[in-house]
Short mmCIF file of C-alpha atoms in Angstrom, two decimals:
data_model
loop_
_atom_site.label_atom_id
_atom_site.label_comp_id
_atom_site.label_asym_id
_atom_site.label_seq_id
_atom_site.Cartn_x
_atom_site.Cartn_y
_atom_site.Cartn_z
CA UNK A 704 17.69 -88.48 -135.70
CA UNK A 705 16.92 -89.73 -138.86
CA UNK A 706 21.05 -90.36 -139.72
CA UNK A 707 21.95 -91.62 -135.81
CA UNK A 708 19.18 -94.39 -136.70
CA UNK A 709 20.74 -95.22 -140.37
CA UNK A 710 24.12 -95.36 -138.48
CA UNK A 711 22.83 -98.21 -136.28
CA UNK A 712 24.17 -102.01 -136.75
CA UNK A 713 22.02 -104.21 -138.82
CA UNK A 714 20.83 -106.13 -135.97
CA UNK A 715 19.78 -103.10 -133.70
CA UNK A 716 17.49 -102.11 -136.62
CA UNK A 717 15.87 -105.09 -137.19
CA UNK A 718 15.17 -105.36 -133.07
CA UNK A 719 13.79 -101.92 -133.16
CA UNK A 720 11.90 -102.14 -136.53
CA UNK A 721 10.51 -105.36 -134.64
CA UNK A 722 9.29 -103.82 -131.64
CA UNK A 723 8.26 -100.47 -133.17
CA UNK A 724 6.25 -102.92 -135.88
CA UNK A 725 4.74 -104.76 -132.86
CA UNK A 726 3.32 -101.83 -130.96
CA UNK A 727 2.04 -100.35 -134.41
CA UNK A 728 0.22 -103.46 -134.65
CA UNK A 729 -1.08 -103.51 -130.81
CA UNK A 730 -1.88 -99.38 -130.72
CA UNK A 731 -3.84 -100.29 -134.15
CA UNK A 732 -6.51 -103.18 -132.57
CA UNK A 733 -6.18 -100.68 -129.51
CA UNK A 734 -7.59 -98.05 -131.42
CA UNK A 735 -10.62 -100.29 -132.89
CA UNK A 736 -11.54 -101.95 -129.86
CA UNK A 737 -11.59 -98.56 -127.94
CA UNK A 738 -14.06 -97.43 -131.49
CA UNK A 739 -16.45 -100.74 -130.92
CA UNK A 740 -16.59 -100.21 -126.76
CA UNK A 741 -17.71 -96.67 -127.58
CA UNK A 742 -20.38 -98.70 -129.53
CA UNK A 743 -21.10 -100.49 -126.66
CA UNK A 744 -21.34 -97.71 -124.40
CA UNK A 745 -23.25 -95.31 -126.69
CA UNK A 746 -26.36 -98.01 -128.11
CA UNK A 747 -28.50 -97.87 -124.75
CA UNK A 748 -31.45 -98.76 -126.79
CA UNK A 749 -32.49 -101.02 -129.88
CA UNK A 750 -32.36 -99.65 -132.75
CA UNK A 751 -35.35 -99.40 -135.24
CA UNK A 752 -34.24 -102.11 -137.73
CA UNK A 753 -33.73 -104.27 -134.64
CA UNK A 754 -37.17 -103.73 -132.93
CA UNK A 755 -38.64 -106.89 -134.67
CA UNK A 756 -35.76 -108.90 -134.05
CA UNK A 757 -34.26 -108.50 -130.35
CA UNK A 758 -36.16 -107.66 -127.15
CA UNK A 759 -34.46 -104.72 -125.20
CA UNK A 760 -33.67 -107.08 -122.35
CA UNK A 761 -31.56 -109.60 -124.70
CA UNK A 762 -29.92 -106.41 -126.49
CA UNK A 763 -28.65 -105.18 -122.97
CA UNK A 764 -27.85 -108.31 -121.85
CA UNK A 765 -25.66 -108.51 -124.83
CA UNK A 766 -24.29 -105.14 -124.56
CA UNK A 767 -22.67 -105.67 -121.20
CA UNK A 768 -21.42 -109.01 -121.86
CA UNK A 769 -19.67 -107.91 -124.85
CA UNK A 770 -18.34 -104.47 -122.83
CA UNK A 771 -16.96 -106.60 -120.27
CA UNK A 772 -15.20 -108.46 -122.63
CA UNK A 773 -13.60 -105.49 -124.53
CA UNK A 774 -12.55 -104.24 -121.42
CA UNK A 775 -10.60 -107.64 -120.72
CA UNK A 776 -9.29 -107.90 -123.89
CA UNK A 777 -8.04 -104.01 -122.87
CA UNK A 778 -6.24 -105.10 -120.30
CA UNK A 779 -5.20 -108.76 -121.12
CA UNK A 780 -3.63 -107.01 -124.22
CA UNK A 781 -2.10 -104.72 -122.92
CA UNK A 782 -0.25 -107.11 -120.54
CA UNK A 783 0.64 -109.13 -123.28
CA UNK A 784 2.05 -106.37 -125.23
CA UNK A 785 4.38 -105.61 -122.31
CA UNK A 786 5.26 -108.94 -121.20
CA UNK A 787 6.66 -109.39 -125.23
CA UNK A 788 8.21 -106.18 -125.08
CA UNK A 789 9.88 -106.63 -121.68
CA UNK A 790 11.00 -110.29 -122.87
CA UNK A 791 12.74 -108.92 -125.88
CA UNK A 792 14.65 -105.57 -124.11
CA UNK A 793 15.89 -108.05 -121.56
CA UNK A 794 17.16 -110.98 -123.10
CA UNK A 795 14.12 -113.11 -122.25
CA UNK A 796 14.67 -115.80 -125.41
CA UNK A 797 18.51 -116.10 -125.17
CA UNK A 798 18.37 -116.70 -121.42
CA UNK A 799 15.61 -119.22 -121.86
CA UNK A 800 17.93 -121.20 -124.54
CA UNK A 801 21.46 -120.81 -121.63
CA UNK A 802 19.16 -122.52 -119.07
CA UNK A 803 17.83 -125.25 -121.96
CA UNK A 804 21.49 -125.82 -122.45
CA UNK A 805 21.72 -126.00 -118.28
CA UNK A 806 19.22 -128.65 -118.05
CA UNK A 807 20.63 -130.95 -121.38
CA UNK A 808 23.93 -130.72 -119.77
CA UNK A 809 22.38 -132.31 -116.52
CA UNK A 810 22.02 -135.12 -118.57
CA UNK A 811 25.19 -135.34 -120.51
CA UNK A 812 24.14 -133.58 -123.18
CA UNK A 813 26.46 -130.90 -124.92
CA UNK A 814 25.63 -128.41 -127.51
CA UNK A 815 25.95 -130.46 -130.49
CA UNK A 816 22.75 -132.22 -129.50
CA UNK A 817 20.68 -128.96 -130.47
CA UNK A 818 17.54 -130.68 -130.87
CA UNK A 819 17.29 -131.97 -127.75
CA UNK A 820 18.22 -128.62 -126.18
CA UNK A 821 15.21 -127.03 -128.16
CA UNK A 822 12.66 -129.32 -126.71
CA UNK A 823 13.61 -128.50 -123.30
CA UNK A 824 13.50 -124.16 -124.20
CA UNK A 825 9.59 -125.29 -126.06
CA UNK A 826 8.54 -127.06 -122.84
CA UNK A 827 9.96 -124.46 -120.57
CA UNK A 828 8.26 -121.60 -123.18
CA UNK A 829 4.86 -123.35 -123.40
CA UNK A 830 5.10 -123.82 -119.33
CA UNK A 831 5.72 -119.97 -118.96
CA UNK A 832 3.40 -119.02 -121.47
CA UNK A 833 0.49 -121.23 -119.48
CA UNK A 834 1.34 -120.22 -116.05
CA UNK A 835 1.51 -116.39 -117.20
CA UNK A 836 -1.83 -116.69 -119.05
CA UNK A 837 -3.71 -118.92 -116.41
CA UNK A 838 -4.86 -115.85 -114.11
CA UNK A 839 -6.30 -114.36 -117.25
CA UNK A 840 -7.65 -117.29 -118.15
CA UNK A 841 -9.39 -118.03 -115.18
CA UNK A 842 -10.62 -114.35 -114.69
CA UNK A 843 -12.31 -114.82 -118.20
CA UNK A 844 -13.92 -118.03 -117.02
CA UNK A 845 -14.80 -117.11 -113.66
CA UNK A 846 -15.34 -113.88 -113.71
CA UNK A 847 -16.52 -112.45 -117.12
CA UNK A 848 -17.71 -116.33 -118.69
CA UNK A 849 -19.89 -116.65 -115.21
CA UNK A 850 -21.33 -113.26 -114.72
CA UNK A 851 -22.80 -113.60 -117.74
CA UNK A 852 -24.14 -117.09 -117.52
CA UNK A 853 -21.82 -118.89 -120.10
CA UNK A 854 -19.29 -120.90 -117.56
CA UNK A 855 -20.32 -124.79 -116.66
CA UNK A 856 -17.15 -125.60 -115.41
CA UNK A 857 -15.78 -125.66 -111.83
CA UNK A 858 -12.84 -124.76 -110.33
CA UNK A 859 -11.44 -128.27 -110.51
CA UNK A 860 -12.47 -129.20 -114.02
CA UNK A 861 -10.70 -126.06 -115.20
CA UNK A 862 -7.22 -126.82 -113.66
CA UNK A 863 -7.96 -130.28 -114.63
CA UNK A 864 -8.69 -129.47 -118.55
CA UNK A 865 -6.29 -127.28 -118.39
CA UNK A 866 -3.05 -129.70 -117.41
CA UNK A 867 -4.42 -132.20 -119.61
CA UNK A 868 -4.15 -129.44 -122.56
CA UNK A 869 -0.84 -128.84 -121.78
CA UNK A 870 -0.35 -132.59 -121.51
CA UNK A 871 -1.19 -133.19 -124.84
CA UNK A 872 0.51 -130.52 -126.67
CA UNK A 873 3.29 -131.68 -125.44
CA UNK A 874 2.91 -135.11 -126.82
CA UNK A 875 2.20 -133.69 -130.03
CA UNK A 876 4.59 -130.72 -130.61
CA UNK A 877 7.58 -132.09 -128.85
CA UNK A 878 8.00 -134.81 -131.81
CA UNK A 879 6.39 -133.13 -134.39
CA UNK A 880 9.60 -130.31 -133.41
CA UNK A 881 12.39 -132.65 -133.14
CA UNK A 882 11.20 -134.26 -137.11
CA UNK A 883 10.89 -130.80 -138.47
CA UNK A 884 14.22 -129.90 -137.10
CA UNK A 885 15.82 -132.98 -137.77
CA UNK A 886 14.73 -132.51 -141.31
CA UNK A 887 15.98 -129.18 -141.91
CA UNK A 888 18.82 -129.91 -140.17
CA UNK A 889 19.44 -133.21 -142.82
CA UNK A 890 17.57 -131.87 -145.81
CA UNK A 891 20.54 -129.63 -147.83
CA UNK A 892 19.87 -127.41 -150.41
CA UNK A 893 16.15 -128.03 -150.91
CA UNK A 894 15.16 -128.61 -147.20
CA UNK A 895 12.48 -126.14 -147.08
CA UNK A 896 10.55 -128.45 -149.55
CA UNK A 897 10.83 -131.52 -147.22
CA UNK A 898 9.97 -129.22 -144.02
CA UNK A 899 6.32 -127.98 -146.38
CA UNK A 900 5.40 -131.56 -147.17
CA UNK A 901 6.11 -132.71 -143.40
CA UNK A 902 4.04 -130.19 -142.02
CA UNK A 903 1.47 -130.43 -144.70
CA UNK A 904 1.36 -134.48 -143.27
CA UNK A 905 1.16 -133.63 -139.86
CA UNK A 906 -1.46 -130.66 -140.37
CA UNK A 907 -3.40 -133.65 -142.48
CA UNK A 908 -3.16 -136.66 -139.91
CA UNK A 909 -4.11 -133.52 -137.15
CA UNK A 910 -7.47 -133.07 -138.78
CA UNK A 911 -7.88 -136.43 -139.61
CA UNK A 912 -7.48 -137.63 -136.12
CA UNK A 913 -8.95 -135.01 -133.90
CA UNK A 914 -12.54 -135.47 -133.41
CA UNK A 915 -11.85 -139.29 -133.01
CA UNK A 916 -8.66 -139.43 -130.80
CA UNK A 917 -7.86 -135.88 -129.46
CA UNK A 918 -11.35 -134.20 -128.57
CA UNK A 919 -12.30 -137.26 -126.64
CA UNK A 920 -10.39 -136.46 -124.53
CA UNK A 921 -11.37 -133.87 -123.21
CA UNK A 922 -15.15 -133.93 -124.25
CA UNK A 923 -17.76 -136.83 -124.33
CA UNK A 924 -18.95 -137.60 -127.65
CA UNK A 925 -22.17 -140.12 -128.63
CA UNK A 926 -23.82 -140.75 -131.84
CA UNK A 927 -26.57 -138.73 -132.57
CA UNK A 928 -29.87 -141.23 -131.76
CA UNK A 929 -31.62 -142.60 -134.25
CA UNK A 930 -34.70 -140.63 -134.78
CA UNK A 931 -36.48 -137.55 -137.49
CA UNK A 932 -33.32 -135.69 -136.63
CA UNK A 933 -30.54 -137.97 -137.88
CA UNK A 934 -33.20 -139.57 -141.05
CA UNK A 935 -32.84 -135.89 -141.87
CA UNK A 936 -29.16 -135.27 -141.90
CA UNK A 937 -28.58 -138.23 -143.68
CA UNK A 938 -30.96 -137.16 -146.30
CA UNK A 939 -29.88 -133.90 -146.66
CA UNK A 940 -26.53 -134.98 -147.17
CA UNK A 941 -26.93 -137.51 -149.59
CA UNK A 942 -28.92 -134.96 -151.79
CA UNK A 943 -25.49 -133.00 -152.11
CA UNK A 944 -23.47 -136.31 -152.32
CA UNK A 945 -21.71 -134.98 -148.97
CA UNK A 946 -20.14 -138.50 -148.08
CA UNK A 947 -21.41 -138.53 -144.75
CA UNK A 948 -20.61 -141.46 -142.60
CA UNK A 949 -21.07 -140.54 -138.75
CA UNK A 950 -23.13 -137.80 -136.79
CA UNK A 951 -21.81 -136.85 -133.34
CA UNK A 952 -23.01 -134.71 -130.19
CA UNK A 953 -20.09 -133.78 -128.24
CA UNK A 954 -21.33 -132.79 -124.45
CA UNK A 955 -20.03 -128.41 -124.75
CA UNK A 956 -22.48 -128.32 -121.89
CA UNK A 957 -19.85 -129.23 -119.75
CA UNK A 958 -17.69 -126.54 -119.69
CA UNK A 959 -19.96 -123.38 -121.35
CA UNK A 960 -23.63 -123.00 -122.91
CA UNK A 961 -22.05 -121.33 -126.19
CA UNK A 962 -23.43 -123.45 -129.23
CA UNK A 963 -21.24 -124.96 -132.59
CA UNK A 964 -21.58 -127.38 -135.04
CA UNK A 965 -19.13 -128.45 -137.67
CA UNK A 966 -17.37 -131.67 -140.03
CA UNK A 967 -14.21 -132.95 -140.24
CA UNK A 968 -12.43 -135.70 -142.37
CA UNK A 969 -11.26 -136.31 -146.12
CA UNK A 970 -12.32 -137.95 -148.84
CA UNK A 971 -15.26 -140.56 -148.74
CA UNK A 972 -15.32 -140.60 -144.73
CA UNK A 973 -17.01 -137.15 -143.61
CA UNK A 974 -18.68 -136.69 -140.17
CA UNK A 975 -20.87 -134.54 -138.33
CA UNK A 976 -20.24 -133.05 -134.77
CA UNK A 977 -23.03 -131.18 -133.20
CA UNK A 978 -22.56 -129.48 -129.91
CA UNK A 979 -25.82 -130.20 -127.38
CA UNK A 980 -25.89 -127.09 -126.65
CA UNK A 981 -27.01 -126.76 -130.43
CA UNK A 982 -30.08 -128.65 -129.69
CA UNK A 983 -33.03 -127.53 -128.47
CA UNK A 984 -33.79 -131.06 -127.82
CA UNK A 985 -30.79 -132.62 -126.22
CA UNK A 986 -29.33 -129.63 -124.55
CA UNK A 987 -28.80 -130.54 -120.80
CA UNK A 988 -29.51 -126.46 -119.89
CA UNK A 989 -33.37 -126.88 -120.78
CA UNK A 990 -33.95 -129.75 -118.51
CA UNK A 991 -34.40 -127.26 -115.14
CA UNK A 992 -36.11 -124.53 -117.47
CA UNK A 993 -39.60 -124.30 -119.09
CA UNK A 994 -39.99 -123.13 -122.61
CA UNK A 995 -41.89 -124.03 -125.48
CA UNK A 996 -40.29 -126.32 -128.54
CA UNK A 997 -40.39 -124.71 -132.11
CA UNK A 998 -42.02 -127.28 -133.85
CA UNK A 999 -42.37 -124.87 -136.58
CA UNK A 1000 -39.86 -122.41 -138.39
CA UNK A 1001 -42.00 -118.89 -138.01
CA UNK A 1002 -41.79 -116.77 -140.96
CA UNK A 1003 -38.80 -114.20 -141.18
CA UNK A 1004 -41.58 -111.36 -141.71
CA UNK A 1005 -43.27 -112.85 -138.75
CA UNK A 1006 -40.95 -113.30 -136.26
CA UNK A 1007 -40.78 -111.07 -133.62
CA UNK A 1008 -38.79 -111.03 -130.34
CA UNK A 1009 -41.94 -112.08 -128.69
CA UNK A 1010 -42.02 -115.52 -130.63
CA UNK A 1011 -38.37 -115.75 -129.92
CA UNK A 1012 -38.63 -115.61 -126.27
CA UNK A 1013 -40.86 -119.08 -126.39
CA UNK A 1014 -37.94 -120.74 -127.29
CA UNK A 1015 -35.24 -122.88 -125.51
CA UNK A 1016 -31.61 -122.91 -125.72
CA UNK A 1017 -30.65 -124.21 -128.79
CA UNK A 1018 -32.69 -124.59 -132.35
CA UNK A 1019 -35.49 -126.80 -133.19
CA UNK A 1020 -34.67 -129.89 -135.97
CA UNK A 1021 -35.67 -127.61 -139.09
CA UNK A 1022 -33.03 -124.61 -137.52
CA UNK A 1023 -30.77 -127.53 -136.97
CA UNK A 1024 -30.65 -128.58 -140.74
CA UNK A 1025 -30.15 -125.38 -142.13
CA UNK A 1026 -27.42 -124.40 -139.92
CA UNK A 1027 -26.13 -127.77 -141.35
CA UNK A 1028 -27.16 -126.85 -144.80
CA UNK A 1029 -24.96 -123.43 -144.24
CA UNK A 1030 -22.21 -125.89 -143.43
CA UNK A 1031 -22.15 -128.44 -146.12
CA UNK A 1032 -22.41 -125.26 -147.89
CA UNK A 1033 -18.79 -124.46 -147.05
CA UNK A 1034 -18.23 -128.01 -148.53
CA UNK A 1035 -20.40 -128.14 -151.83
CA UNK A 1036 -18.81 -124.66 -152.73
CA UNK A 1037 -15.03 -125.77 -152.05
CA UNK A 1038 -14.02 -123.15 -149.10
CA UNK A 1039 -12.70 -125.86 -147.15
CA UNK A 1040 -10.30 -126.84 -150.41
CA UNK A 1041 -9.31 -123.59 -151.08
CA UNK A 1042 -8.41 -122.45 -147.99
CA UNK A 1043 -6.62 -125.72 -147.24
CA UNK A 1044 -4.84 -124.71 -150.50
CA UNK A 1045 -4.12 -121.04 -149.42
CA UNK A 1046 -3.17 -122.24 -146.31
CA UNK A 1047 -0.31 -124.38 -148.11
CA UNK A 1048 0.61 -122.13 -150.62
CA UNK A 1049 0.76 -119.53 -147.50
CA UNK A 1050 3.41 -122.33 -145.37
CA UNK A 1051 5.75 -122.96 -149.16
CA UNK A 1052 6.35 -119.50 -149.17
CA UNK A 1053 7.06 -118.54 -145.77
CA UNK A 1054 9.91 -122.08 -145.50
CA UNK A 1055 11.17 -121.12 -149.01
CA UNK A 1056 11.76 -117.35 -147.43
CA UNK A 1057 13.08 -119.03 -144.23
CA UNK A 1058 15.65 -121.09 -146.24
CA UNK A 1059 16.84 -117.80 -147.68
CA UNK A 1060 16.99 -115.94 -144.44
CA UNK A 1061 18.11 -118.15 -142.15
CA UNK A 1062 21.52 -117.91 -142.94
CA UNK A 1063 21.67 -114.09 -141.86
CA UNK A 1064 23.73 -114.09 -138.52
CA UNK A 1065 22.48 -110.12 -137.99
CA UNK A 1066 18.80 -111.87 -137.24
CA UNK A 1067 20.36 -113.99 -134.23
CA UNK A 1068 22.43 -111.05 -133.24
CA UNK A 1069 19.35 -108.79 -133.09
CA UNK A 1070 17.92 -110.99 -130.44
CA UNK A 1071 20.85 -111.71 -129.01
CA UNK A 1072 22.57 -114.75 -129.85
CA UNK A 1073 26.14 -114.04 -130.43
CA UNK A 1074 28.05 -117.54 -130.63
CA UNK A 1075 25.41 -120.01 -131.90
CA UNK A 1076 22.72 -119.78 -134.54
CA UNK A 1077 20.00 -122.82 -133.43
CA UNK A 1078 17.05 -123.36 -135.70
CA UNK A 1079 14.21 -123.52 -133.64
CA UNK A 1080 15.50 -120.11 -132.63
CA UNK A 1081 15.52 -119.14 -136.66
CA UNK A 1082 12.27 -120.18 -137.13
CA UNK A 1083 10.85 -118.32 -134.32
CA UNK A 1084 12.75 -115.29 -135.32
CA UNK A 1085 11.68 -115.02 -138.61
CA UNK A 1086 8.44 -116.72 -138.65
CA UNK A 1087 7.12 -114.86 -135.41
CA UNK A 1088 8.91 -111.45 -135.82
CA UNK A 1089 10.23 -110.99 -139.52
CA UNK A 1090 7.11 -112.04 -141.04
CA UNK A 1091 5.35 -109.98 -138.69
CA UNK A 1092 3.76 -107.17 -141.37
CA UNK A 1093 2.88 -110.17 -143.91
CA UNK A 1094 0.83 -111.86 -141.24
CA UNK A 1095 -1.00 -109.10 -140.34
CA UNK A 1096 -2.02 -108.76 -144.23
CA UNK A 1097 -2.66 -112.19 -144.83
CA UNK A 1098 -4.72 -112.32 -141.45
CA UNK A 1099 -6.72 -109.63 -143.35
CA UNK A 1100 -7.35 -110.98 -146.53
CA UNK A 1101 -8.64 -114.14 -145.00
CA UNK A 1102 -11.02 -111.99 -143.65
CA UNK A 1103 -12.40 -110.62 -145.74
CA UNK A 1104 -12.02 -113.87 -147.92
CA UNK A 1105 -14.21 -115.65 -145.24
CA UNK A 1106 -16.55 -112.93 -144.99
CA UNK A 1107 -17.54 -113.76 -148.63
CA UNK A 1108 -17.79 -117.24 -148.03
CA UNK A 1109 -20.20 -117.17 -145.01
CA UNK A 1110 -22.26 -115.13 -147.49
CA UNK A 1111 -21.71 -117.76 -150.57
CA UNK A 1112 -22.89 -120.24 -147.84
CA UNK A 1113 -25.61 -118.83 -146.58
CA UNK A 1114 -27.20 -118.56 -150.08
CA UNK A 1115 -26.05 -122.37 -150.72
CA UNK A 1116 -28.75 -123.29 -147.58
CA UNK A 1117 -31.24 -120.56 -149.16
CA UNK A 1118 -30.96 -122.17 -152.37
CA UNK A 1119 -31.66 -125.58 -150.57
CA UNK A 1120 -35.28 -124.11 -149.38
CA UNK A 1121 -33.71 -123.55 -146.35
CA UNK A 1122 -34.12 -119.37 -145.96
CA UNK A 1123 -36.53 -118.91 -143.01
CA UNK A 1124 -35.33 -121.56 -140.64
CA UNK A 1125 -31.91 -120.13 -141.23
CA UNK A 1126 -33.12 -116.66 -140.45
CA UNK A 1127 -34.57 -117.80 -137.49
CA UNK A 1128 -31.62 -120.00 -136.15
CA UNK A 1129 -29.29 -117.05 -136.87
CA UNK A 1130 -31.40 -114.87 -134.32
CA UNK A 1131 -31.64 -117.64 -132.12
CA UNK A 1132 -27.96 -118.55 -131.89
CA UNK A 1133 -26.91 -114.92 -131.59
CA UNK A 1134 -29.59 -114.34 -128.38
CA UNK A 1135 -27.75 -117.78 -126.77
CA UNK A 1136 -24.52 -116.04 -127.50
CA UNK A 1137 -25.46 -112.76 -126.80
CA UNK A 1138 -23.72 -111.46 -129.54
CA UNK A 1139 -24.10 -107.95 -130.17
CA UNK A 1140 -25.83 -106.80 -133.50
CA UNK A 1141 -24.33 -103.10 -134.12
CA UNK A 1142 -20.90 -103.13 -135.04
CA UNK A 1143 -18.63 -99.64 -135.92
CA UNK A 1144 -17.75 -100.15 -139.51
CA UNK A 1145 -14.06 -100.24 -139.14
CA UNK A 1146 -14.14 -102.40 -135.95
CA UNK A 1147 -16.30 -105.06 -138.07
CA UNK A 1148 -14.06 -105.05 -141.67
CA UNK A 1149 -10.84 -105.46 -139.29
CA UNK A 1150 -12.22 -108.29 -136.90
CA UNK A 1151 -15.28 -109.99 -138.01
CA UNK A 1152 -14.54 -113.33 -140.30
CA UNK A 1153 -18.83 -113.53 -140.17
CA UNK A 1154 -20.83 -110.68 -141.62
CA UNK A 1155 -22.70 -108.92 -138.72
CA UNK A 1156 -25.95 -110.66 -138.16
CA UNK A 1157 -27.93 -107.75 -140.00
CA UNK A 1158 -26.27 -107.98 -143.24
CA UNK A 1159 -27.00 -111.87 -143.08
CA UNK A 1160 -30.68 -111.19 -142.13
CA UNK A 1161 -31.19 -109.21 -145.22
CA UNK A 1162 -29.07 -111.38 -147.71
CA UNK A 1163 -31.40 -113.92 -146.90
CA UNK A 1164 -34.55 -112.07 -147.69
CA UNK A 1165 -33.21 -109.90 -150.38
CA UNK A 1166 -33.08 -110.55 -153.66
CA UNK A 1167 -30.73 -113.82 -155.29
CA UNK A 1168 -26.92 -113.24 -155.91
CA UNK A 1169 -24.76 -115.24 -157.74
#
């Protein structure tokens, strides 16, 4: 066995070690999921440490929800996993690229205009890729999303968002392709440098103009009113010389009651974006209900799932600044510098790798391209499949890596006097999410870029780390 497969071509052993690598990968996080369900399935009750913390209706509530998802992402998986495979074994890619070259030729367009022919295969990929995922997508929103009393969005505002997505990543990937190919196609020797700065630009402008050009899009965003609230922020911010110069709500209500709050920008001109569903104040799902405000942050030794059941949707002000204090946290302690930086160090290495594979005709043979060698196909070879076992390290590592820095932040908002209204707004936002609290240990160092809600609980009440 062992000397038929060394007798193989180059190219059949790189399309087997690829597929054989991919199912490793997908029997793998089949393996943990089915180790977290049996979580799911097996924690009926709360458990002691919980008792204080989560009424037995909320933890059920949250068990099912998050069972029903596990069982989607079974399936959904499992469809994907086959739909890759069954793409590969039958020539799915190369076919794709003949009828690209079909529909340029319509137009007068030969092969020597490659570029153009790879816009047409990414539109036609990205349209199969969207009308294969919509039924899962809608079965998530529809189905699972509403069940559980998450989805805000009709039937018509989903199709709606969902062309106007699609829409819009064409606008933006169709010439951001055509400039990176262009360049690599015109850059020599010491292309792969040009192709890390262009990208490192266009990743740049991306975050620079998303909350202010791209989100609006598709989301309503105000100022946040003048009022305690805002004074607040603004204060709070200035005390850490965060360079704050806007504070946004963005109307999430629309289209699920999930909560989120984060900043954006560079340099001197920082804002704020705060989802209503964040605010126990402003949330549009607390108009038709009753519930009491939190006026006041209730001790973490105090606060029982009795006290939590007063509340609304959303946090009160004083949960509201130290989620923000967690936040800025991320800022004052650099994670959102260093993992820019690890991020760019991570796209050198992988073009500098690139320029040295891409010459290697066995990687277009593997996949079945026998007379032409495009680039757009050599950087989806190699940066999808080749680098296939790196990802799924690095993928790890930032894991774990942002693990440690939800901690580091955490205690950044403690240190800011902030402890108990974090504690609180942690339990809060995890009973509006329904998240579930008990994790199996392997599941949870695999998956979860947050430490479970437990170990956060008693970080913040525990003694000080540096």
């Amino acid at each position: 066995m062992l000397g038929e497969i060394a007798e193989l071509p180059a190219e059949e052993k790189i399309f087997y070690a690829v597929l054989v690598f991919s199912w490793t990968v997908y029997l793998w996080e089949a393996y943990l999921a089915f180790r977290q369900r049996r979580i799911y399935r097996s924690t009926m009750h709360v458990p002691t440490e919980l008792g204080k913390i989560m009424d037995p209706e909320t933890f059920e509530k949250s068990r099912l929800y998050q069972l029903d998802k596990s069982n989607f992402g079974f399936w959904s998986g499992l469809y994907s996993e086959t739909e890759g495979t069954l793409i590969l074994l039958l020539g799915g890619i190369p076919f794709l690229w003949k009828m690209s070259g079909i529909v340029t030729a319509r137009f007068g367009l030969g092969p020597e205009y490659e570029i153009s022919q790879s816009l047409v295969f990414l539109m036609l990929a990205t349209l199969f890729s969207a009308l294969t995922g919509l039924p899962w997508s809608l079965y998530n929103t529809f189905v699972i999303e509403e069940k559980h009393g998450f989805n805000q969005q009709t039937l018509g505002f989903f199709l709606k968002d969902a062309l106007k997505k699609f829409a819009v990543t064409q606008c933006i990937l169709l010439p951001v392709t055509s400039l990176l190919l262009y360049i690599i196609k015109i850059g020599g020797d010491y292309f792969f440098i040009y192709a890390w700065l262009f990208t490192l630009i266009v990743s740049l402008v991306l975050v620079t103009i998303y909350a202010d050009y791209i989100a609006p899009l598709f989301d309503k965003f105000t100022p946040l009113p003048e009022g305690e609230l805002k004074t607040d922020i603004e204060s709070m911010a200035k005390s850490i010389s965060f360079p704050l110069t806007k504070i946004y709500v963005v109307e999430g209500s629309k289209r699920s009651s999930h909560s989120n709050a984060y900043f954006y920008g560079f340099f001197k001109n920082k804002r704020i974006v705060l989802f209503d569903t964040l605010l126990e104040d402003y949330s549009p799902l607390n108009k038709s209900g009753e519930g009491e405000s939190a006026t006041d942050t209730i001790k973490p030794e105090t606060l029982t799932f009795n006290s939590c059941r007063l509340y609304k949707q959303g946090c009160s002000n004083l949960e509201v600044l130290a989620v923000l204090g967690h936040e800025l946290g991320h800022w004052k302690l650099g994670h959102t510098v260093k993992n820019i930086v690890i991020s760019q160090m991570n796209s050198f290495l992988c073009f500098f790798l690139f320029a040295a594979l891409i010459g290697r005709k066995e990687l277009f043979l593997a996949f079945g391209f026998h007379d032409s060698q495009p680039t757009l196909i050599g950087l989806m070879i190699i940066f999808q499949f080749i680098f296939s076992p790196y990802n799924e390290l690095l993928s790890f590592c930032l894991t774990v890596l942002s693990r440690r820095f939800e901690f580091q932040a955490d205690a950044f908002a403690r240190g800011m006097g902030r402890s108990a209204e974090l504690y609180s707004a942690l339990i809060k936002l995890n009973k509006d999410n329904l998240g579930f609290p008990v994790a199996d240990w392997l599941f949870s160092m695999w998956h979860y870029s947050h430490p479970p809600l437990l170990e956060r609980l008693r970080a913040l009440t525990g003694p000080k780390q540096d």
